[in-house]
Every structure is written in structure tokens, then in C-alpha cells.
Short mmCIF file of C-alpha atoms and ligand atoms in Angstrom, two decimals:
data_model
loop_
_atom_site.label_atom_id
_atom_site.label_comp_id
_atom_site.label_asym_id
_atom_site.label_seq_id
_atom_site.Cartn_x
_atom_site.Cartn_y
_atom_site.Cartn_z
CA MET A 256 -59.57 -264.87 64.15
CA THR A 257 -61.08 -266.97 66.93
CA ASP A 258 -62.02 -265.86 70.16
CA PRO A 259 -62.39 -268.52 72.73
CA ALA A 260 -65.64 -266.75 74.20
CA ALA A 261 -67.58 -266.32 70.87
CA SER A 262 -67.06 -270.23 70.24
CA GLU A 263 -67.81 -270.70 73.99
CA SER A 264 -71.22 -268.96 73.61
CA LEU A 265 -72.29 -270.95 69.86
CA ALA A 266 -71.45 -274.25 71.59
CA PRO A 267 -75.25 -275.57 72.65
CA GLU A 268 -76.33 -275.22 76.59
CA SER A 269 -76.07 -279.23 77.63
CA LEU A 270 -79.56 -280.85 78.85
CA ALA A 271 -78.85 -280.89 82.17
CA ALA A 272 -78.41 -277.07 82.73
CA VAL A 273 -81.42 -276.55 80.62
CA PHE A 274 -83.06 -278.07 82.99
CA ARG A 275 -81.74 -276.97 85.80
CA ARG A 276 -82.34 -273.77 85.18
CA LEU A 277 -86.16 -274.28 83.87
CA ILE A 278 -86.14 -276.08 87.25
CA ALA A 279 -85.21 -273.02 89.50
CA ASN A 280 -87.37 -270.86 87.79
CA THR A 281 -90.86 -272.61 87.27
CA GLY A 282 -90.27 -276.07 90.09
CA PRO A 283 -89.64 -279.63 89.16
CA ILE A 284 -90.27 -281.23 85.60
CA SER A 285 -92.32 -284.34 85.30
CA LEU A 286 -90.45 -287.30 84.58
CA MET A 287 -91.52 -288.22 81.56
CA HIS A 288 -91.25 -284.36 79.98
CA TYR A 289 -87.73 -285.22 81.26
CA MET A 290 -87.97 -288.41 79.11
CA GLY A 291 -89.14 -286.80 75.70
CA GLU A 292 -86.72 -284.16 75.65
CA ALA A 293 -83.91 -286.56 76.75
CA ASN A 294 -84.51 -288.69 73.78
CA ALA A 295 -85.40 -286.33 71.88
CA ARG A 296 -81.91 -284.27 71.92
CA TYR A 297 -80.27 -287.60 71.56
CA TYR A 298 -82.22 -288.74 68.70
CA ALA A 299 -81.57 -285.53 66.79
CA SER A 300 -78.22 -285.12 66.57
CA ARG A 301 -76.92 -288.65 65.46
CA ASP A 302 -76.89 -292.01 63.97
CA PRO A 303 -77.10 -294.46 67.54
CA LEU A 304 -77.39 -297.24 66.11
CA GLY A 305 -74.41 -300.67 65.10
CA SER A 306 -70.57 -301.40 66.80
CA ALA A 307 -69.44 -297.20 66.77
CA GLY A 308 -72.90 -296.77 68.77
CA ASP A 309 -74.99 -297.08 71.98
CA PHE A 310 -77.13 -300.47 71.09
CA VAL A 311 -77.39 -302.99 68.14
CA THR A 312 -81.33 -303.52 66.33
CA ALA A 313 -82.37 -306.51 65.03
CA PRO A 314 -82.91 -305.33 61.40
CA GLU A 315 -78.99 -304.06 62.01
CA ILE A 316 -78.01 -307.99 63.56
CA SER A 317 -79.12 -309.69 60.11
CA GLN A 318 -81.18 -308.92 56.75
CA MET A 319 -83.12 -311.75 57.99
CA PHE A 320 -85.39 -309.84 59.66
CA GLY A 321 -87.12 -307.42 57.59
CA GLU A 322 -86.93 -309.64 55.29
CA LEU A 323 -89.30 -312.05 57.24
CA ILE A 324 -91.16 -308.75 57.83
CA GLY A 325 -92.24 -307.96 54.33
CA LEU A 326 -93.29 -311.95 53.75
CA TRP A 327 -95.47 -311.29 56.71
CA LEU A 328 -96.90 -308.03 55.52
CA ALA A 329 -97.17 -309.31 51.77
CA ASP A 330 -98.76 -312.54 52.98
CA MET A 331 -101.74 -310.59 54.80
CA TRP A 332 -101.44 -308.28 51.77
CA ASN A 333 -102.19 -310.90 49.24
CA ASN A 334 -104.77 -312.62 51.44
CA ALA A 335 -107.10 -309.78 52.06
CA GLY A 336 -107.20 -309.51 48.03
CA ARG A 337 -104.32 -307.41 46.84
CA PRO A 338 -105.99 -303.76 47.76
CA VAL A 339 -104.43 -301.21 46.40
CA PRO A 340 -103.02 -298.38 46.29
CA VAL A 341 -101.57 -299.71 49.48
CA HIS A 342 -99.19 -297.72 52.03
CA TYR A 343 -95.93 -298.73 53.67
CA VAL A 344 -95.12 -297.06 56.90
CA GLU A 345 -92.79 -297.01 59.74
CA LEU A 346 -92.29 -295.10 62.44
CA GLY A 347 -89.35 -294.66 63.45
CA PRO A 348 -87.10 -296.12 60.78
CA GLY A 349 -83.64 -295.53 61.92
CA ARG A 350 -81.28 -295.97 59.44
CA GLY A 351 -84.09 -297.28 57.11
CA THR A 352 -82.96 -301.02 56.71
CA LEU A 353 -85.58 -302.63 57.78
CA ALA A 354 -87.65 -301.47 55.35
CA SER A 355 -84.84 -301.47 52.28
CA ASP A 356 -85.15 -305.56 53.46
CA ALA A 357 -88.91 -305.86 54.07
CA LEU A 358 -89.57 -303.74 50.34
CA ARG A 359 -87.04 -305.46 48.01
CA VAL A 360 -89.39 -309.33 49.33
CA MET A 361 -92.63 -307.59 49.10
CA GLN A 362 -91.57 -306.69 45.69
CA ARG A 363 -90.82 -310.29 44.83
CA PHE A 364 -94.60 -310.66 45.74
CA GLY A 365 -95.16 -307.91 43.34
CA LEU A 366 -96.57 -305.48 46.73
CA GLU A 367 -95.01 -302.11 45.24
CA PRO A 368 -96.64 -299.68 48.53
CA GLN A 369 -95.55 -296.34 48.35
CA ILE A 370 -93.08 -295.28 51.39
CA HIS A 371 -94.34 -293.12 54.24
CA LEU A 372 -91.05 -293.18 56.92
CA VAL A 373 -92.15 -291.07 60.48
CA GLU A 374 -89.63 -289.56 61.71
CA THR A 375 -88.47 -286.66 63.72
CA SER A 376 -84.37 -287.14 63.77
CA PRO A 377 -82.77 -285.21 61.13
CA ALA A 378 -79.70 -286.96 61.39
CA LEU A 379 -81.94 -290.45 60.92
CA GLN A 380 -83.38 -288.83 58.27
CA SER A 381 -81.11 -288.40 56.07
CA LEU A 382 -79.99 -291.64 56.52
CA GLN A 383 -82.90 -292.95 55.35
CA MET A 384 -82.98 -290.62 51.91
CA ALA A 385 -79.70 -292.34 50.80
CA ASN A 386 -81.16 -296.44 51.94
CA LEU A 387 -84.68 -294.96 50.32
CA PRO A 388 -85.30 -292.27 47.69
CA GLN A 389 -88.48 -292.60 47.30
CA ALA A 390 -90.12 -292.76 50.47
CA GLN A 391 -91.59 -289.20 52.32
CA TRP A 392 -91.26 -288.64 55.19
CA HIS A 393 -94.02 -287.40 58.54
CA HIS A 394 -93.07 -286.22 61.80
CA ASP A 395 -96.15 -287.74 63.00
CA LEU A 396 -99.18 -290.08 61.46
CA SER A 397 -101.03 -287.29 60.90
CA THR A 398 -100.32 -286.26 57.68
CA VAL A 399 -99.85 -290.19 56.33
CA PRO A 400 -102.70 -290.54 53.36
CA GLN A 401 -105.43 -291.99 53.87
CA ASP A 402 -106.83 -293.58 51.24
CA GLY A 403 -105.96 -297.34 50.96
CA PRO A 404 -104.67 -300.10 54.04
CA ILE A 405 -102.06 -299.59 55.85
CA LEU A 406 -99.21 -302.13 55.97
CA LEU A 407 -96.95 -300.66 58.95
CA VAL A 408 -93.98 -301.32 61.24
CA ALA A 409 -92.82 -299.64 64.73
CA ASN A 410 -89.61 -302.21 66.16
CA GLU A 411 -88.44 -300.43 69.37
CA PHE A 412 -90.05 -296.99 68.54
CA LEU A 413 -92.99 -296.88 71.66
CA ASP A 414 -89.87 -298.16 74.05
CA ALA A 415 -88.09 -295.09 72.87
CA LEU A 416 -91.80 -292.79 73.96
CA PRO A 417 -91.43 -291.35 77.06
CA VAL A 418 -93.22 -292.93 80.16
CA ARG A 419 -94.50 -290.92 83.23
CA GLN A 420 -94.10 -292.67 86.93
CA LEU A 421 -96.64 -293.17 89.50
CA VAL A 422 -96.53 -293.63 93.10
CA LYS A 423 -98.66 -294.35 95.80
CA THR A 424 -97.76 -292.22 98.93
CA ALA A 425 -99.51 -291.42 101.67
CA HIS A 426 -101.49 -288.87 100.12
CA GLY A 427 -102.97 -291.03 96.70
CA TRP A 428 -100.97 -290.92 93.91
CA ARG A 429 -98.62 -288.91 92.70
CA GLU A 430 -96.27 -288.22 90.08
CA ARG A 431 -92.36 -288.81 89.63
CA MET A 432 -90.66 -285.32 89.14
CA VAL A 433 -87.24 -284.88 88.47
CA VAL A 434 -85.68 -282.55 91.03
CA PRO A 435 -81.88 -281.40 91.11
CA GLU A 436 -80.06 -282.88 94.82
CA GLY A 437 -76.25 -280.43 95.01
CA GLU A 438 -74.54 -281.87 91.11
CA ARG A 439 -77.09 -284.47 90.67
CA LEU A 440 -80.63 -284.82 89.14
CA ILE A 441 -82.92 -287.51 91.63
CA CYS A 442 -86.82 -288.19 90.61
CA ILE A 443 -89.15 -287.59 94.25
CA ALA A 444 -92.92 -287.52 93.74
CA GLY A 445 -94.36 -284.20 93.70
CA ASP A 446 -97.30 -282.32 95.43
CA ARG A 447 -100.60 -282.76 92.53
CA PRO A 448 -102.93 -285.69 93.33
CA MET A 449 -102.63 -287.46 90.46
CA ASP A 450 -105.24 -290.42 90.89
CA ALA A 451 -106.87 -289.52 87.64
CA ALA A 452 -103.85 -290.76 85.81
CA VAL A 453 -103.89 -294.08 87.71
CA PRO A 454 -105.98 -297.02 86.21
CA GLU A 455 -108.92 -297.82 88.08
CA ALA A 456 -108.09 -301.04 88.61
CA ARG A 457 -105.16 -300.61 89.57
CA ARG A 458 -105.93 -297.29 91.96
CA GLU A 459 -106.61 -299.77 95.54
CA ALA A 460 -102.26 -299.67 96.35
CA GLU A 461 -99.99 -299.91 99.02
CA PRO A 462 -97.84 -296.62 99.85
CA GLY A 463 -94.31 -297.42 98.21
CA THR A 464 -96.44 -298.66 94.84
CA LEU A 465 -95.22 -297.65 91.28
CA ILE A 466 -96.15 -298.08 88.59
CA GLU A 467 -95.83 -296.64 84.40
CA THR A 468 -97.88 -295.43 81.96
CA CYS A 469 -96.82 -294.24 78.27
CA PRO A 470 -99.99 -291.97 76.91
CA GLY A 471 -97.75 -291.51 73.89
CA ALA A 472 -97.78 -295.62 73.04
CA ALA A 473 -101.27 -294.93 73.61
CA THR A 474 -102.40 -292.58 71.55
CA VAL A 475 -100.00 -294.45 68.36
CA ILE A 476 -102.07 -297.42 68.96
CA ASP A 477 -105.65 -296.08 69.01
CA GLU A 478 -104.59 -293.12 66.10
CA VAL A 479 -103.19 -296.74 63.95
CA ALA A 480 -106.07 -298.79 65.07
CA ALA A 481 -108.94 -296.99 64.08
CA ARG A 482 -106.84 -295.75 60.97
CA LEU A 483 -107.00 -299.91 60.14
CA VAL A 484 -110.43 -300.14 60.68
CA ARG A 485 -111.38 -297.09 58.09
CA GLN A 486 -108.89 -297.48 55.94
CA GLY A 487 -107.84 -301.25 56.46
CA GLY A 488 -104.55 -303.08 56.86
CA ALA A 489 -101.97 -304.39 59.27
CA ALA A 490 -99.69 -303.19 61.67
CA LEU A 491 -97.03 -304.65 63.85
CA PHE A 492 -95.35 -303.21 67.37
CA ILE A 493 -92.25 -304.97 67.78
CA ASP A 494 -90.00 -304.19 71.08
CA TYR A 495 -88.53 -305.40 74.56
CA GLY A 496 -91.62 -305.96 76.68
CA TYR A 497 -94.17 -308.07 78.94
CA ASP A 498 -97.69 -308.47 78.95
CA THR A 499 -98.69 -309.03 82.18
CA VAL A 500 -98.95 -306.30 84.34
CA ARG A 501 -96.44 -305.17 86.19
CA TYR A 502 -94.97 -302.40 88.93
CA GLY A 503 -92.07 -300.80 89.67
CA SER A 504 -89.62 -298.66 87.57
CA THR A 505 -88.50 -300.13 83.87
CA LEU A 506 -87.08 -296.46 82.89
CA GLN A 507 -83.13 -296.98 81.52
CA ALA A 508 -80.41 -295.57 80.02
CA VAL A 509 -77.70 -297.17 77.21
CA ARG A 510 -74.68 -295.44 76.37
CA ALA A 511 -72.30 -297.46 73.68
CA HIS A 512 -74.13 -300.86 74.69
CA GLN A 513 -73.65 -300.43 78.28
CA LYS A 514 -76.17 -299.21 81.03
CA VAL A 515 -76.12 -295.70 82.69
CA ASP A 516 -78.00 -293.45 85.21
CA PRO A 517 -80.65 -292.32 83.51
CA PHE A 518 -80.43 -289.10 85.31
CA VAL A 519 -76.46 -288.58 84.45
CA ASP A 520 -75.91 -286.49 81.11
CA PRO A 521 -79.64 -286.30 79.50
CA GLY A 522 -79.47 -285.57 75.64
CA GLU A 523 -76.34 -288.08 75.59
CA ALA A 524 -77.77 -291.76 76.07
CA ASP A 525 -80.93 -294.11 75.12
CA LEU A 526 -83.80 -293.69 77.03
CA THR A 527 -86.56 -296.62 77.24
CA ALA A 528 -88.23 -298.56 79.28
CA LEU A 529 -90.66 -301.80 78.63
CA VAL A 530 -93.19 -301.05 76.39
CA ASP A 531 -96.99 -302.21 78.82
CA PHE A 532 -98.55 -304.26 75.24
CA ALA A 533 -101.27 -305.76 78.37
CA THR A 534 -102.04 -302.41 77.91
CA LEU A 535 -101.41 -301.84 74.40
CA ALA A 536 -103.72 -304.17 72.94
CA PRO A 537 -107.46 -303.56 74.34
CA ILE A 538 -106.60 -300.43 73.66
CA ALA A 539 -106.72 -301.26 70.15
CA MET A 540 -109.59 -303.97 70.08
CA ALA A 541 -112.15 -300.53 71.70
CA ARG A 542 -111.65 -299.63 68.60
CA GLY A 543 -112.54 -302.46 66.85
CA CYS A 544 -109.83 -303.83 65.39
CA ARG A 545 -108.76 -306.43 64.82
CA TRP A 546 -105.32 -307.81 68.38
CA LEU A 547 -104.31 -310.75 65.41
CA GLY A 548 -102.06 -311.74 69.68
CA THR A 549 -99.39 -311.00 71.44
CA ALA A 550 -96.23 -313.34 70.50
CA ALA A 551 -92.68 -314.49 71.59
CA GLN A 552 -89.94 -313.02 69.55
CA GLY A 553 -88.37 -316.26 68.83
CA PRO A 554 -91.77 -318.49 67.97
CA TRP A 555 -92.69 -315.82 66.11
CA LEU A 556 -89.94 -315.26 63.64
CA GLN A 557 -89.85 -319.40 63.42
CA ALA A 558 -93.26 -319.78 62.38
CA LEU A 559 -92.62 -317.21 59.71
CA GLY A 560 -89.50 -319.45 58.18
CA ILE A 561 -86.04 -317.86 59.84
CA ASP A 562 -84.65 -321.63 60.14
CA ALA A 563 -84.86 -321.73 56.38
CA ARG A 564 -84.36 -318.62 55.68
CA ALA A 565 -80.89 -318.97 57.61
CA ALA A 566 -79.98 -322.09 56.38
CA ALA A 567 -80.26 -321.17 52.16
CA LEU A 568 -78.37 -317.89 52.90
CA ALA A 569 -75.74 -320.01 54.51
CA LYS A 570 -75.95 -322.40 50.93
CA ALA A 571 -76.30 -318.91 49.40
CA ALA A 572 -72.65 -317.42 50.44
CA PRO A 573 -70.77 -320.15 52.71
CA ASP A 574 -68.05 -318.27 53.91
CA GLN A 575 -70.90 -316.16 55.76
CA THR A 576 -72.02 -319.84 57.05
CA GLU A 577 -71.15 -318.52 61.47
CA ALA A 578 -72.26 -315.18 61.34
CA ILE A 579 -75.73 -316.40 59.50
CA GLU A 580 -76.08 -318.41 62.56
CA ALA A 581 -75.23 -316.15 64.92
CA ALA A 582 -76.82 -312.95 64.23
CA ARG A 583 -80.29 -316.40 63.82
CA HIS A 584 -79.17 -317.26 67.65
CA ARG A 585 -79.63 -313.77 68.51
CA LEU A 586 -82.38 -313.13 67.42
CA ILE A 587 -84.22 -316.13 68.31
CA SER A 588 -82.98 -318.00 71.90
CA ASP A 589 -84.51 -316.69 75.15
CA GLU A 590 -81.47 -315.53 76.36
CA GLN A 591 -80.81 -312.92 73.81
CA MET A 592 -84.06 -311.31 71.58
CA GLY A 593 -86.54 -314.29 71.42
CA THR A 594 -88.18 -314.10 74.25
CA LEU A 595 -87.81 -311.11 75.67
CA PHE A 596 -88.83 -309.20 72.72
CA LYS A 597 -92.08 -309.30 71.72
CA VAL A 598 -94.95 -308.82 68.48
CA MET A 599 -97.65 -307.54 68.49
CA GLY A 600 -100.14 -308.00 65.64
CA LEU A 601 -103.21 -306.29 64.67
CA ALA A 602 -105.14 -306.23 61.45
CA ALA A 603 -108.58 -305.05 59.84
CA PRO A 604 -111.53 -306.29 61.00
CA ASN A 605 -112.05 -307.60 57.29
CA TRP A 606 -108.60 -308.35 57.16
CA PRO A 607 -107.39 -312.27 57.84
CA GLY A 608 -105.44 -313.80 60.17
CA GLY A 609 -101.16 -313.55 60.48
CA ALA A 610 -99.35 -315.91 60.50
CA GLY A 611 -97.42 -316.63 64.07
CA PHE A 612 -100.07 -315.79 65.95
N1 SAH B 773 -86.04 -299.22 64.12
C1 SAH B 773 -85.35 -298.38 63.85
C2 SAH B 773 -84.64 -297.95 65.09
C3 SAH B 773 -85.12 -298.21 66.08
S1 SAH B 773 -84.54 -296.61 67.75
C4 SAH B 773 -83.93 -299.87 64.29
O1 SAH B 773 -84.75 -300.83 64.03
O2 SAH B 773 -83.14 -300.06 64.22
C5 SAH B 773 -85.16 -295.10 67.52
C6 SAH B 773 -86.44 -294.74 65.99
O3 SAH B 773 -87.70 -293.96 66.70
C7 SAH B 773 -85.23 -293.25 65.90
O4 SAH B 773 -85.38 -293.64 64.56
C8 SAH B 773 -86.05 -292.77 66.44
O5 SAH B 773 -85.21 -291.31 66.13
C9 SAH B 773 -87.59 -292.63 66.85
N2 SAH B 773 -87.87 -291.66 67.35
C10 SAH B 773 -87.75 -291.40 68.53
N3 SAH B 773 -88.56 -290.95 69.29
C11 SAH B 773 -89.76 -290.32 67.53
C12 SAH B 773 -91.13 -289.66 68.12
N4 SAH B 773 -91.45 -288.93 69.07
N5 SAH B 773 -91.57 -289.89 66.94
C13 SAH B 773 -90.78 -290.00 65.70
N6 SAH B 773 -90.00 -290.84 65.71
C14 SAH B 773 -89.03 -290.71 66.81
#
């Protein structure tokens, strides 16, 4: 027996409709609120990775990526005197591919950490369970153990955290808010003065100037840095981002490998913003953490030996030579991921410096 009216009422309301109702009831919502809700809906229900999904990440391009990260972490741990217990922590682990590749390499060096995956998406969590049955899951960092150093990795995690956009108007700084305009959603400057949310050094600006901040990313870096200082360890944050001061919106939406309008069908496309590494490094250092550097991904992977690893893999599987070379090129070349993606390394003050920085 099917009752079309009943099944219709069971279908989840589109997020666009939820936003319209919310705005009608309580007024404009901030772009930060919009991006946070849209990504929560987006990730909760799907695996966005791979050629059949919306985008492809470095660990899904080649096992070499996770292997070299595992090597870097094992080297740090070894030089720090091989402390135990030790925790492998990954933020936003996707399918768990990077973790599997990294842990396989670590094991070869006698490093067998406890595994802690910080993931909010039930869909991705179940994929991770299949790949890493021995792991423990967390909704945020607060429940990750405090005994022993952490070896932490976050690849394409910070870019998914919601950004706040602030625009200088004739009346001072305002936050960008989302409102409906006919059938569309658009961004306008809000009413409330927001000067206090603008970093002091950037407050003097011409009307029309737009800056982005990411309070969520700043909070994550602050918490990781505090743990590194307290517990020991090292961390790698890898993302498409910049390490000099930058103006303008970097918000973008990707669906089925195409750029789309971020304000159409919220929750159905991946929303990202470039990561502001220039702001994040001083936050870590203010906690007393060591900033090892922010390197471009290509030179960093080459310093860790990606060329030799690719040659070894090709030797072991000659019929795969072309695919291995294509993957290596995609990860390191200037016109692909080599320059745009950055690797920021952090370590406890009494831990050694890391390779590649
Ligand atoms: N690191 C993986 C996946 C990147 S996609 C890779 O490189 O392939 C972004 C990941 O971050 C997903 O696993 C997503 O579910 C997770 N994520 C996004 N926002 C999050 C949040 N606020 N808290 C925890 N995980 C989040």
C-alpha cells in the first residue's frame, strides 16, 4: 500500500527550504552558518570521494601519499626516542585510505600506535570501520586520550570548516549574510558592526575590502598545539591554501568534479575555502608549539623520496608504470597539486625537526 502524500512527507526537506524557512522566521543567517550546515548535510549522507563522487583527494590518487606521511611520522617518532603509548590521530579521514597506507609503513618501523579517527559523518565512519576495524572514533578532539604523544594528520579537513566573510562598508566592518532574492539565495552585508571580528592589523581598509577568517580552523590548531606541548608529538596539516595575506572570497562548491554555484542546492555540493596557513602558524607558536614550516606539497613529497618510491613500485609492477608516473605527476607538478597544496608541520617543543621543511 503506498500513500504518495505519506512518502512525500518522509523525504527529508531540502536544506534550501530549511534555510528559507529559518531566514523568514529569524532573519538572515551568516555565510559561516550556511557553510557549516551545508557541509554537515553534505558529508553525513555520502562518500564524496573518487571518480564516481564529487572530488578526488591525494590519498585516493596513490598509496605513495599515505606511505610517505607514515614514513615522516615514523621518522619523527624514532628520533624522539620511540615513546609508548603513542596515538595516531586523523581528522576527517575520508575512506581511511591515508591511515591504512601510513600505518602499514609505520609498522615496518616498529611503530604500532593506537588509532583515533575524528569523524562526524556516519556514512564515512562506516567506510572507515571496514578499512580500520581496530580504530576508535571521536566526534571531536576532546575525547582523544591525553596519555602519550600524538601523531596527527589532517588532509583536506580544514578547508571544509566554515569561513566567516567580513566586508568593509562605509559604516565599518560587516559580516556577509545569506538571504533569499526571489528563487535564489544571495550574500549581503549584515547590519551588525563586526569590527571586533577583524584581526586588528587588517582593520584599516578601503570600503569593499573582503576578508575571510576561519574560527573553526583556528580552534583546531590551537587545541592540537596545546596537546603537542602537553603530550608531545607531531602534526601535519595538508590543504589547498596560502601562506601570505590575501583578500577576497575563496569559497567554492564542487559537485561531480565541476565548480558549481555555492548558493544553489546547499548540502548537495562540497563547500570549501582556501586555508590561511599564514594565520594558523602563529596560533600554534603562541601555544609554545614548534612550527616546522609550511612547504609546498610537491617539493615536500620529493624531499621524502616520492621519486624513489614510484620507481620501486613500477619495478614491482611494470604493467602499472604509466599509472604510477601519472599519479606521481599529479601529486607533485606545479600545474596540479604540487604548488597549490601546502603541508604545515608542527611538533612538540622538545621533539626533533621534520624531514622536508
Ligand atoms: N582526508 C580525507 C577526506 C577529506 S574530505 C582524504 O584526504 O581523502 C573531508 C573529511 O572531513 C571527511 O571525512 C568529512 O566527513 C570530514 N569532516 C568535515 N567536517 C568535519 C567536522 N566538522 N568534524 C569532523 N570531520 C569533518
